[in-house]
CSV table of C-alpha atoms in Angstrom, one decimal:
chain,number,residue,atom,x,y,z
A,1,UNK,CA,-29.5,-103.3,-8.0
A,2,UNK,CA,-31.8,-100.7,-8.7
A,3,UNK,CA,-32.7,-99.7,-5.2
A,4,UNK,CA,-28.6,-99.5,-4.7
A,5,UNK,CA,-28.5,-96.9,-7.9
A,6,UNK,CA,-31.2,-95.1,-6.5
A,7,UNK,CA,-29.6,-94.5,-3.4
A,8,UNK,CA,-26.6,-93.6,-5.4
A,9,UNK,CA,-27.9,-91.1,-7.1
A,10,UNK,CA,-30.4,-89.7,-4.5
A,11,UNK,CA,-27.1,-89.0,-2.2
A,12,UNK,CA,-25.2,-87.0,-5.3
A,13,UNK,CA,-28.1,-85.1,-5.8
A,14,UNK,CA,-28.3,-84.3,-2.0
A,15,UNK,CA,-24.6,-83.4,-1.9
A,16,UNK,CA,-25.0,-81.4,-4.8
A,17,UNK,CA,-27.8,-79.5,-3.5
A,18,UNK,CA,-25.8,-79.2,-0.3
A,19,UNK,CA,-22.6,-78.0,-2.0
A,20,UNK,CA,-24.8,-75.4,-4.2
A,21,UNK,CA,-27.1,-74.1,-0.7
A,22,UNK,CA,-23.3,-73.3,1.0
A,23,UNK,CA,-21.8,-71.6,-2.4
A,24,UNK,CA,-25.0,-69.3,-2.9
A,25,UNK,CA,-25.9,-68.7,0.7
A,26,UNK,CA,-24.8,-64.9,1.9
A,27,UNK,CA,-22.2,-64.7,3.9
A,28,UNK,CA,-21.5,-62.6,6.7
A,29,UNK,CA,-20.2,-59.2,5.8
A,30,UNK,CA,-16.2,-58.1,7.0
A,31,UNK,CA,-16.0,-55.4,9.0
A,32,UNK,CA,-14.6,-53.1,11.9
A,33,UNK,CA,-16.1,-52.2,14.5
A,34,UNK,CA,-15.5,-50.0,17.6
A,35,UNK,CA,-17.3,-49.9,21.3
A,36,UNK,CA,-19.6,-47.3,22.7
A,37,UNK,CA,-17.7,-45.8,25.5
A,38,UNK,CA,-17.8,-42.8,28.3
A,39,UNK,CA,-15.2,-40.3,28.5
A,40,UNK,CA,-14.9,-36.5,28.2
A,41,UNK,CA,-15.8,-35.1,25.1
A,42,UNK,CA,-14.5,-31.6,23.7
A,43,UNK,CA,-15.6,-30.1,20.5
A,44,UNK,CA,-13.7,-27.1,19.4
A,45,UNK,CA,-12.1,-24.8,16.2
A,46,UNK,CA,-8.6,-25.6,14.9
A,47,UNK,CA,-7.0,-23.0,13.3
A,48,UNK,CA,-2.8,-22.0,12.5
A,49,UNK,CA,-1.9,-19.2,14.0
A,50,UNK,CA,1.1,-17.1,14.7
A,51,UNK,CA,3.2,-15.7,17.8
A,52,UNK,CA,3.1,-12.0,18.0
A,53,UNK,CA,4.5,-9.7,21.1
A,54,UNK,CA,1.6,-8.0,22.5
A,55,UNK,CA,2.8,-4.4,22.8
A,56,UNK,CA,5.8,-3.8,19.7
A,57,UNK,CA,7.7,-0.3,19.2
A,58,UNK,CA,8.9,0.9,16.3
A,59,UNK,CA,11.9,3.8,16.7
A,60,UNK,CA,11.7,5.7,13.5
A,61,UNK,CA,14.2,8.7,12.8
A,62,UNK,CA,12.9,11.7,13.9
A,63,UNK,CA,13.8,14.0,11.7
A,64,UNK,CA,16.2,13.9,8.1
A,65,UNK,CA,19.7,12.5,9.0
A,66,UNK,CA,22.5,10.1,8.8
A,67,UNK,CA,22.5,7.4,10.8
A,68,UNK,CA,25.7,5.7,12.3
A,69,UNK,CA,26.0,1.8,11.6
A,70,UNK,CA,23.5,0.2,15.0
A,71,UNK,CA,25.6,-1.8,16.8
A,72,UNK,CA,23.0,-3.9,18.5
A,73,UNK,CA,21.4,-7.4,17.0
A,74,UNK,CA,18.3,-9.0,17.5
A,75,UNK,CA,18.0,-10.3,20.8
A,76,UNK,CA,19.6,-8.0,22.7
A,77,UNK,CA,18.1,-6.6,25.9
A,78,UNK,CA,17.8,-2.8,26.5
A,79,UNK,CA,16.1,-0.4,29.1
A,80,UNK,CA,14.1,2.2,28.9
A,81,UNK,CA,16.2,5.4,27.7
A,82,UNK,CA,19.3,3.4,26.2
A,83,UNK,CA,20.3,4.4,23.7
A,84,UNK,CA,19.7,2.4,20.5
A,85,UNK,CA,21.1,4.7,17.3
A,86,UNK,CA,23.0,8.2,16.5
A,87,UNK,CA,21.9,10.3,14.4
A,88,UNK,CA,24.3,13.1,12.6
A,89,UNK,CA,23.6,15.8,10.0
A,90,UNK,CA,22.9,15.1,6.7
A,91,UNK,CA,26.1,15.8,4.1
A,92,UNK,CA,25.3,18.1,1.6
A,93,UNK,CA,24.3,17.5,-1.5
A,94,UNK,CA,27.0,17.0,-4.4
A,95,UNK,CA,27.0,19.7,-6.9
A,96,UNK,CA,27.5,19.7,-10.8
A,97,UNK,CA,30.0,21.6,-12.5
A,98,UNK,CA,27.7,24.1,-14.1
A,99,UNK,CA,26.6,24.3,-10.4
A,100,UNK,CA,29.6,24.8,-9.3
A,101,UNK,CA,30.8,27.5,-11.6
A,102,UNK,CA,27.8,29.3,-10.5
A,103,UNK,CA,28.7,29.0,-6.7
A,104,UNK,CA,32.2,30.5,-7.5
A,105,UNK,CA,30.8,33.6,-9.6
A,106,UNK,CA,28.8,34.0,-6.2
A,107,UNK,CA,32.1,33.3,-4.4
A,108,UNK,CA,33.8,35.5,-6.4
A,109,UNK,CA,31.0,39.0,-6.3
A,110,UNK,CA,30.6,38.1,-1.8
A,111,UNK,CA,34.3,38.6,-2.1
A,112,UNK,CA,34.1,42.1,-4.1
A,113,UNK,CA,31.2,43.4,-2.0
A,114,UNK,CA,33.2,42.8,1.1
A,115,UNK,CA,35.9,44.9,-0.7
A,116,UNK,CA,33.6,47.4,-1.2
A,117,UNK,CA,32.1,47.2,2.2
A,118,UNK,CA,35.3,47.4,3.8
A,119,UNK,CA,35.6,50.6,1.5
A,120,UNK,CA,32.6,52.2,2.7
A,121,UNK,CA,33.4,51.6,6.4
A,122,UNK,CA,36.6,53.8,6.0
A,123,UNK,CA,35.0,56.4,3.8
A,124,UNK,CA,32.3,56.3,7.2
A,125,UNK,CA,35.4,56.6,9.6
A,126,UNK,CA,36.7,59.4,8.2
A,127,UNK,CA,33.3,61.8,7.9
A,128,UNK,CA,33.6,60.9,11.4
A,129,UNK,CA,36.9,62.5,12.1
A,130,UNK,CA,36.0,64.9,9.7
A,131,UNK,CA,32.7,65.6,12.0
A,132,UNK,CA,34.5,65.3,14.9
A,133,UNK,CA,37.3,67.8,14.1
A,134,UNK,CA,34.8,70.6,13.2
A,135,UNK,CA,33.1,69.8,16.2
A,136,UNK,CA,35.7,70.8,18.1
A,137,UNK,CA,36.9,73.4,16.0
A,138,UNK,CA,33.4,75.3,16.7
A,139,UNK,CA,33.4,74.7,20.4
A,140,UNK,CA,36.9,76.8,20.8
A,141,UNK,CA,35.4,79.6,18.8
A,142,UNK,CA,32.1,79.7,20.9
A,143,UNK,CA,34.0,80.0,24.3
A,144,UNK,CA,35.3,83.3,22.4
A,145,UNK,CA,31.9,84.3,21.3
A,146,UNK,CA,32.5,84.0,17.4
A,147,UNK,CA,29.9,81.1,17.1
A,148,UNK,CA,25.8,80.8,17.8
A,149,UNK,CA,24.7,78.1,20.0
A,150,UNK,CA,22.4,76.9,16.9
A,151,UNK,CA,25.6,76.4,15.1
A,152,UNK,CA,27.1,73.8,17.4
A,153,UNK,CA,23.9,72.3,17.5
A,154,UNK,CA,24.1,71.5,13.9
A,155,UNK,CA,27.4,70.4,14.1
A,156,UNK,CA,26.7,67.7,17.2
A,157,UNK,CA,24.2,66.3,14.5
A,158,UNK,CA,26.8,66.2,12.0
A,159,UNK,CA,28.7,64.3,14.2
A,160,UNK,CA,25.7,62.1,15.2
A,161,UNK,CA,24.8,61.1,11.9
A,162,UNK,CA,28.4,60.4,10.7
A,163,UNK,CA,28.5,57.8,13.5
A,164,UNK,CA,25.6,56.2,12.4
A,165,UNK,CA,26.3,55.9,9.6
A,166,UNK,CA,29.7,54.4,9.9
A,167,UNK,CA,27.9,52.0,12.0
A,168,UNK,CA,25.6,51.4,9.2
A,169,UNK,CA,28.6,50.7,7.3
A,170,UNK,CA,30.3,48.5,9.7
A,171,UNK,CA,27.0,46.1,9.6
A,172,UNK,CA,27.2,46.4,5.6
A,173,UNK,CA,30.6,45.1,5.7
A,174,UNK,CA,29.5,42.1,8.4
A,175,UNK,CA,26.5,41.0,5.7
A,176,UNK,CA,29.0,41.0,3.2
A,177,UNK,CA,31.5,38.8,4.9
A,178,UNK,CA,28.1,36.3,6.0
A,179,UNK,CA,27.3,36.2,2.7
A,180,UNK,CA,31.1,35.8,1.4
A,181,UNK,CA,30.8,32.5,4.0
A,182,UNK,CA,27.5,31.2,2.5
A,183,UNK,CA,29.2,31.4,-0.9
A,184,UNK,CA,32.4,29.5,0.5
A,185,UNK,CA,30.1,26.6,2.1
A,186,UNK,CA,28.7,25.7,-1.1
A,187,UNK,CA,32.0,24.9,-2.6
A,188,UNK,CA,33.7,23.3,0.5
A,189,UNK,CA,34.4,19.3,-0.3
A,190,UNK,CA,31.7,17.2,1.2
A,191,UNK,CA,34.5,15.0,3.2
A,192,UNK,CA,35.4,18.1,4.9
A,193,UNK,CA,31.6,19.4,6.1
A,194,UNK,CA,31.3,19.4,9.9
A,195,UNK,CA,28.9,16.7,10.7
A,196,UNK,CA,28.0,18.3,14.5
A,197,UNK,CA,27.2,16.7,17.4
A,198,UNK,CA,25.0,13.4,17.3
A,199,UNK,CA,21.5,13.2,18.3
A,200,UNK,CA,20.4,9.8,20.4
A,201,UNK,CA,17.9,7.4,19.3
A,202,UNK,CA,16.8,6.2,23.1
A,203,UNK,CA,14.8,3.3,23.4
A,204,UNK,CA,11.0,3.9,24.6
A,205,UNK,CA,10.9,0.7,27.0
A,206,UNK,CA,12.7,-2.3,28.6
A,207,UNK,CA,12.3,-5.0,26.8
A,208,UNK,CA,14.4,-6.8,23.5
A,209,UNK,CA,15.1,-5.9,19.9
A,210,UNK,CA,13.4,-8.0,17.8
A,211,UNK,CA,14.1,-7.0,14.5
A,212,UNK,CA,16.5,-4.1,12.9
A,213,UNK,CA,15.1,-2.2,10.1
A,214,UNK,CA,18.3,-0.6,8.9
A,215,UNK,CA,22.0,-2.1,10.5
A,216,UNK,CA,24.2,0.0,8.0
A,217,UNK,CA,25.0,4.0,8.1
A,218,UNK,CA,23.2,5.3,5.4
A,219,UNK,CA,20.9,8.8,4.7
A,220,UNK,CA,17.6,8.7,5.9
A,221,UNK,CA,14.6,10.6,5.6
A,222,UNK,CA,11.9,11.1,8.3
A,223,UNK,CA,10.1,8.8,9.7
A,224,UNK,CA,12.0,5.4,8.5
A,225,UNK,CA,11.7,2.2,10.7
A,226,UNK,CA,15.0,1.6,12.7
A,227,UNK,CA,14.3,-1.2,14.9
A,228,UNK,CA,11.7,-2.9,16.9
A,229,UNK,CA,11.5,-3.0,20.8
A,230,UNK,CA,9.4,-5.7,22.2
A,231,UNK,CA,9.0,-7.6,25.7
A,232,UNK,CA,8.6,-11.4,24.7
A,233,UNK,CA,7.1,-11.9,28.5
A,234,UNK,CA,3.9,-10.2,26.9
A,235,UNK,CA,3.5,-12.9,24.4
A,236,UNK,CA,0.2,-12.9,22.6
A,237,UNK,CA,-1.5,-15.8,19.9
A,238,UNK,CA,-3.4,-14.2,16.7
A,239,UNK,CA,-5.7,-16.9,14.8
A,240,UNK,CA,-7.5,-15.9,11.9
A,241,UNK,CA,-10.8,-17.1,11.9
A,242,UNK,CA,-13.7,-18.0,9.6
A,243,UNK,CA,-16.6,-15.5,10.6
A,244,UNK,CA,-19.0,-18.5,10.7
A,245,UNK,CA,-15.8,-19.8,13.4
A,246,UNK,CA,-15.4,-16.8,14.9
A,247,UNK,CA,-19.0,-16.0,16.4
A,248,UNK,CA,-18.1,-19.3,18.8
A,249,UNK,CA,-15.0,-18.1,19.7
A,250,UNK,CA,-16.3,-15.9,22.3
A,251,UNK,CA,-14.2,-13.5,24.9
A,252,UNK,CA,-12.9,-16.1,27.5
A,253,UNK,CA,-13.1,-19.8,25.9
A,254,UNK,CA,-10.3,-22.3,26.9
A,255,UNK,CA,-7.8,-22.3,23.8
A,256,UNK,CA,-5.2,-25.2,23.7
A,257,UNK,CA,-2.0,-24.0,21.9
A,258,UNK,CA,-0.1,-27.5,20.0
A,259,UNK,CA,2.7,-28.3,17.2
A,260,UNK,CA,4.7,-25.9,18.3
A,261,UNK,CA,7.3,-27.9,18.9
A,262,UNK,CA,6.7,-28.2,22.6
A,263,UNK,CA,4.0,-29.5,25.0
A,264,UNK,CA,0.8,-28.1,24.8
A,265,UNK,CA,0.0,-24.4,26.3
A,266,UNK,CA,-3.0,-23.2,28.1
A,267,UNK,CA,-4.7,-19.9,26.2
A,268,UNK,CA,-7.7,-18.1,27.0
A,269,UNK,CA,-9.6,-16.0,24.1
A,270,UNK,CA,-9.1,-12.2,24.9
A,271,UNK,CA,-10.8,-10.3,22.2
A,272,UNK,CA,-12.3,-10.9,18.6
A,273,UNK,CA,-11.9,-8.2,16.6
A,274,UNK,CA,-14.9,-6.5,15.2
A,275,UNK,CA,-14.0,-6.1,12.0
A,276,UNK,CA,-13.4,-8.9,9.3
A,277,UNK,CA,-11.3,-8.8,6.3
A,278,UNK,CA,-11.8,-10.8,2.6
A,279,UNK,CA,-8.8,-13.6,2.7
A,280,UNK,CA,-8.1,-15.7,-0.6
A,281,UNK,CA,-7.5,-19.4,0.5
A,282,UNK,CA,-5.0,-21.6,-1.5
A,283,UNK,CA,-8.1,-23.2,-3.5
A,284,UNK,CA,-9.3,-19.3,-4.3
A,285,UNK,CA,-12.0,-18.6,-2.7
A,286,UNK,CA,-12.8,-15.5,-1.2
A,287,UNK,CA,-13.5,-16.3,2.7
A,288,UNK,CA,-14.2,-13.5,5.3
A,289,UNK,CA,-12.2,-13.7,7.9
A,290,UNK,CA,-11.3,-12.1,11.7
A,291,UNK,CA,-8.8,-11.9,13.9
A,292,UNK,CA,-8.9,-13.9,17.4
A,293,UNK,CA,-6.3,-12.7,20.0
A,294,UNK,CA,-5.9,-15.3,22.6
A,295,UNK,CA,-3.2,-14.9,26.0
A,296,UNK,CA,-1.2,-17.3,26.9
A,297,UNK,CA,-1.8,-18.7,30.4
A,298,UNK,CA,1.0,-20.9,31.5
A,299,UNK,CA,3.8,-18.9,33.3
A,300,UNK,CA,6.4,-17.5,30.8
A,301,UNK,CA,9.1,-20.3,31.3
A,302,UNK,CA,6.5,-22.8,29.9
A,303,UNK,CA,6.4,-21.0,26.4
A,304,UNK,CA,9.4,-18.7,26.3
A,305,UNK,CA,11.2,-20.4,23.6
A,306,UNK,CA,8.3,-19.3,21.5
A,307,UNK,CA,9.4,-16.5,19.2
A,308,UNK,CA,8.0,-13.8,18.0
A,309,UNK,CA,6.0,-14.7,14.6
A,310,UNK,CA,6.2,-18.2,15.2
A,311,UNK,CA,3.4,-20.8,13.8
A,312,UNK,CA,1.1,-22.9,16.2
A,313,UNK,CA,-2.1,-24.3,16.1
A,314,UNK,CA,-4.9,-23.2,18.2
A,315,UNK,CA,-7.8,-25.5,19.2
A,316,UNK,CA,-10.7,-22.8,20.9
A,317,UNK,CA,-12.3,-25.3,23.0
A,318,UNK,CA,-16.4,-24.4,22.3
A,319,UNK,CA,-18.3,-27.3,24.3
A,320,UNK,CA,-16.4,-29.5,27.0
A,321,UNK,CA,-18.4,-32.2,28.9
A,322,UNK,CA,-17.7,-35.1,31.4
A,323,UNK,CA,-18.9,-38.9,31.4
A,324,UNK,CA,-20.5,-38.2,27.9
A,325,UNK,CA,-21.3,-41.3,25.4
A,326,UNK,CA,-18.5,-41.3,22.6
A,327,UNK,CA,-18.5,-43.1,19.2
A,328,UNK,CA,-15.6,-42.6,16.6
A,329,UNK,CA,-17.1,-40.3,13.8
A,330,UNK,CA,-16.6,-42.7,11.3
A,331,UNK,CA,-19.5,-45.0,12.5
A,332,UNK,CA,-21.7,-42.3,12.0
A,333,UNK,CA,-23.4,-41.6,8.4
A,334,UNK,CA,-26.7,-39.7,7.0
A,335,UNK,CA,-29.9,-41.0,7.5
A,336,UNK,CA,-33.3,-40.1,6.8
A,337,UNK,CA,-34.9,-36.1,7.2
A,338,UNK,CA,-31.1,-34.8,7.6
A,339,UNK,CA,-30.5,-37.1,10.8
A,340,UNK,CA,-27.7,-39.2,11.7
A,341,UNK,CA,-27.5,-43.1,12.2
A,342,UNK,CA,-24.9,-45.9,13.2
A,343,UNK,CA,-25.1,-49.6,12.9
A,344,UNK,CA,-24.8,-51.9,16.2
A,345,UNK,CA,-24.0,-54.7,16.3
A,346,UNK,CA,-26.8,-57.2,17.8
A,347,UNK,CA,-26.2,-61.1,17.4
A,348,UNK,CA,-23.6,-61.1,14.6
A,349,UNK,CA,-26.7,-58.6,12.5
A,350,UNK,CA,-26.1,-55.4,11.8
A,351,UNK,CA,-28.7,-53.1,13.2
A,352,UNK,CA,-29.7,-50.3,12.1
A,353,UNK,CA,-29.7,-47.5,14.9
A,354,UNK,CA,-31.0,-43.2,14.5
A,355,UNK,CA,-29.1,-41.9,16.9
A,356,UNK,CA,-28.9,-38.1,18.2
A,357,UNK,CA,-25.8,-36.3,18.3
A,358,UNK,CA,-25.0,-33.3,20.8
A,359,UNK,CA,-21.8,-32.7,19.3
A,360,UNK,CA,-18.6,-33.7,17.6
A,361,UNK,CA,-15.2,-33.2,16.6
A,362,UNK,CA,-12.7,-34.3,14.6
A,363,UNK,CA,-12.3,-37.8,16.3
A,364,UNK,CA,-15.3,-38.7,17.9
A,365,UNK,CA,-19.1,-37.7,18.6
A,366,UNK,CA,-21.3,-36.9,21.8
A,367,UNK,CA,-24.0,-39.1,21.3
A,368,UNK,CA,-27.3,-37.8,23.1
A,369,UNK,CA,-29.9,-40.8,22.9
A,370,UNK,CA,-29.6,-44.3,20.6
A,371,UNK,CA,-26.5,-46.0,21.7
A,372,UNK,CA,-25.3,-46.9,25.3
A,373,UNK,CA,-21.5,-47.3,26.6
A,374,UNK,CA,-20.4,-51.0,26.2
A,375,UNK,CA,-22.0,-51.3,22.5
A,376,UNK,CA,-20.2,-52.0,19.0
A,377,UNK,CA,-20.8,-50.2,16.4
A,378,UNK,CA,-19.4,-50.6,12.3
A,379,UNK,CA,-17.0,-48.4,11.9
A,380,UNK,CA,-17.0,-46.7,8.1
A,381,UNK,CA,-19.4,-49.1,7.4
A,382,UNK,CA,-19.7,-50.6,3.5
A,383,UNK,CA,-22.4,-50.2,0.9
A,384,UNK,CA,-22.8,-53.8,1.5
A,385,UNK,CA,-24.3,-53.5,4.7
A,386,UNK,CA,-28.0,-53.4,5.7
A,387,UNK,CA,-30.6,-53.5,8.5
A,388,UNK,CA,-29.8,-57.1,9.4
A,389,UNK,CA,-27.2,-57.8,7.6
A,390,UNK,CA,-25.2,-60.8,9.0
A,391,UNK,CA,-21.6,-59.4,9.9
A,392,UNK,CA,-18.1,-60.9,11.1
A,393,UNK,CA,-15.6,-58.7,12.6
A,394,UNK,CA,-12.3,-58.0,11.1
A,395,UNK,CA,-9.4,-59.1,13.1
A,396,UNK,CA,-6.3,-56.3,13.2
C-alpha cells in the first residue's frame, strides 16, 4: 500500500514538474521574415515637381493704349506674326467742371485772337495795295523824268516789306485758328474723340496661348502682360531640390517622371542651377533649396497630355546596378560603431548578422558582404529578439 502511494505521488510530482518545465520554457519568438534575393537595384532622389514650357513669351503692350477685347482663348494655336491684340489710342481724360470752365475761357480768347488775326491780315492786305498803288504811281512819273531812281528804289521796299508782312500776318491768323482747335479738343465729348487707326499685337512665334493676361478692353499702360505664347512640344520638368540632393543630381542622370496620371516618362537631368534659394517647408524650417531642370525624353505623343504647370514626381536615378543582393529595408537596423545589421534565420535561431550596405532606397538595400541570395532574414524585427533567439515564422 505504501509502495502504490509512493508511486502515486512520485508520478504527480513528475507531471507537475513536466506541466511547470512546458509553461516556463521560452517559446519561439513570432515573426516575419523575407528572403535574400538578386535583382537590379536603383537608389535615387524623389522629389514633386512641376511642368513648365521651356521657352514662354510674354506680349506686353508696347506703349500706353486701349486695348480691344482678345478674341483668342487658351489653347489656341497661332504663328509667328499673327496677330494676337489691337491696340487704339487712349480716350482722353474726363474733365471737371472748374476744368472745364477754364477750357472754354481759353475757347472763348483762341476765338477773339483769330478775330483779331483775321483783322490784322486785312489791315496787311491793304498797306499792300496801298504799296503797290504808289509803286506804280512813281514808275509813270519816272518814264517822264519827275522821279529819281533812289526814289523807286524805296518804294520797291515799301512794297517788299508790306508783303511780308501780310504774310507775317497771314501765319498769325493760322496759329490763332491752331490754337482756337487745341481749345475746342479739350471740350469735345470723349464718345466723340477719334480713336485712329489700330496698332497690331503680332505674336513673336508659332506655338499656343497658354494663358491670357487681360481678355476684356480696358486702358493700359506700358508694359502690361497680355498673353503667353508657348510651344508645349518643348516641354521641360523643374524639381526643387535640397542642396545636400542636389549635388547628386548631376547634368545627365536618368530621371523617371511618375503620378502624373499616366505611365511613367523617361527624363534626363539638363542643368542645376547655380544658385540656391531659402524655402520654408510646411513644418517651418528654413531649407536651401535649387532648381533641377530635367527634359523629357520619350517622343512628345508619350507626354503631350501633360500641361503646362502640371505636378509630377521625379525620381533622379543616382546609382543603378544589375544582379545586386537585395534585402527589404526593414530587416535592417543599427548596430555597433554606426554600422548596420540584420538577423538570419539559421535553424529556427535568430542570428545575428553585420552586414555592409552599398546602397539603398526607399524599398530595399544593396547589400555588399554578410548575407547571400536564398537567405531569410526578420523583417522589422522585435525588441524581443536576440542572438539566438528561437523564432517561428508568422503565416500571412
Amino acid at each position: 500500500m505504501n509502495k502504490r502511494r509512493v508511486l502515486v505521488w512520485g508520478g504527480t510530482a513528475v507531471a507537475v514538474v513536466a506541466v511547470l518545465a512546458w509553461a516556463f520554457a521560452p517559446r519561439p519568438v513570432p515573426v516575419e521574415t523575407a528572403v535574400v534575393m538578386t535583382g537590379h537595384f536603383e537608389e535615387s532622389i524623389e522629389e514633386d515637381a512641376r511642368t513648365r514650357v521651356r521657352d514662354r513669351y510674354t506680349v506686353s503692350v508696347p506703349v500706353a493704349s486701349r486695348l480691344v477685347r482678345i478674341v483668342l482663348r487658351e489653347g489656341d494655336r497661332v504663328a509667328a506674326g499673327d496677330t494676337v491684340a489691337e491696340l487704339l489710342p487712349a480716350l482722353p481724360s474726363m474733365i471737371d467742371e472748374r476744368s472745364a470752365r477754364e477750357a472754354a475761357a481759353r475757347l472763348a480768347a483762341a476765338r477773339a485772337g483769330v478775330q483779331r488775326a483775321g483783322a490784322a491780315v486785312e489791315r496787311a492786305r491793304i498797306a499792300v495795295d496801298e504799296a503797290r498803288i504808289e509803286l506804280d504811281r512813281n514808275e509813270r512819273l519816272a518814264r517822264d523824268g519827275f522821279v529819281s531812281g533812289a526814289r523807286l528804289d524805296t518804294l520797291r521796299l515799301a512794297l517788299q516789306t508790306a508783303q511780308r508782312g501780310h504774310e507775317a500776318a497771314r501765319a498769325e491768323r493760322e496759329m490763332a485758328l491752331q490754337e482756337q482747335a487745341q481749345a475746342a479738343a479739350v471740350l469735345q465729348p470723349v464718345g466723340q474723340a477719334r480713336t485712329g487707326q489700330p496698332l497690331p499685337v503680332r505674336a513673336p512665334i508659332d506655338g499656343v496661348v497658354l494663358r491670357i493676361a487681360q481678355q476684356s478692353e480696358a486702358t493700359l499702360v506700358a508694359g502690361t502682360p497680355l498673353l503667353e505664347i508657348g510651344d508645349p512640344a518643348r516641354m521641360e520638368v523643374v524639381a526643387e531640390l535640397l542642396t545636400t540632393d542636389a549635388v547628386q543630381a548631376r547634368p545627365g542622370r536618368r530621371v523617371v517622371i511618375e503620378r502624373w496620371g499616366g505611365p511613367p516618362v523617361e527624363g534626363v537631368v539638363r542643368r542645376v542651377e547655380p544658385a540656391a534659394f531659402t524655402k520654408v517647408s510646411a513644418l517651418g524650417v528654413e531649407e536651401q533649396r535649387v532648381k533641377v531642370l530635367i527634359d523629357l525624353q520619350r517622343p512628345p505623343e508619350g507626354w503631350q497630355v501633360m500641361g503646362d504647370g502640371f505636378r509630377v514626381t521625379a525620381r533622379i536615378v543616382t546609382q543603378s546596378v544589375d544582379r545586386a543582393v537585395l534585402v527589404p529595408v526593414g530587416a535592417l537596423f543599427p548596430f555597433a560603431d554606426g554600422g548596420l545589421a540584420a538577423y538570419r534565420i539559421d535553424g529556427g535561431r535568430a542570428r545575428l548578422q553585420p552586414v555592409e550596405v552599398a546602397g539603398r532606397n526607399g524599398s530595399e538595400a544593396w547589400v555588399r558582404e554578410g548575407l547571400q541570395p536564398g537567405q531569410s532574414v526578420i523583417v522589422y524585427p522585435p525588441p524581443s529578439v536576440s542572438d539566438g533567439q528561437r523564432v517561428q515564422v508568422r503565416k500571412p
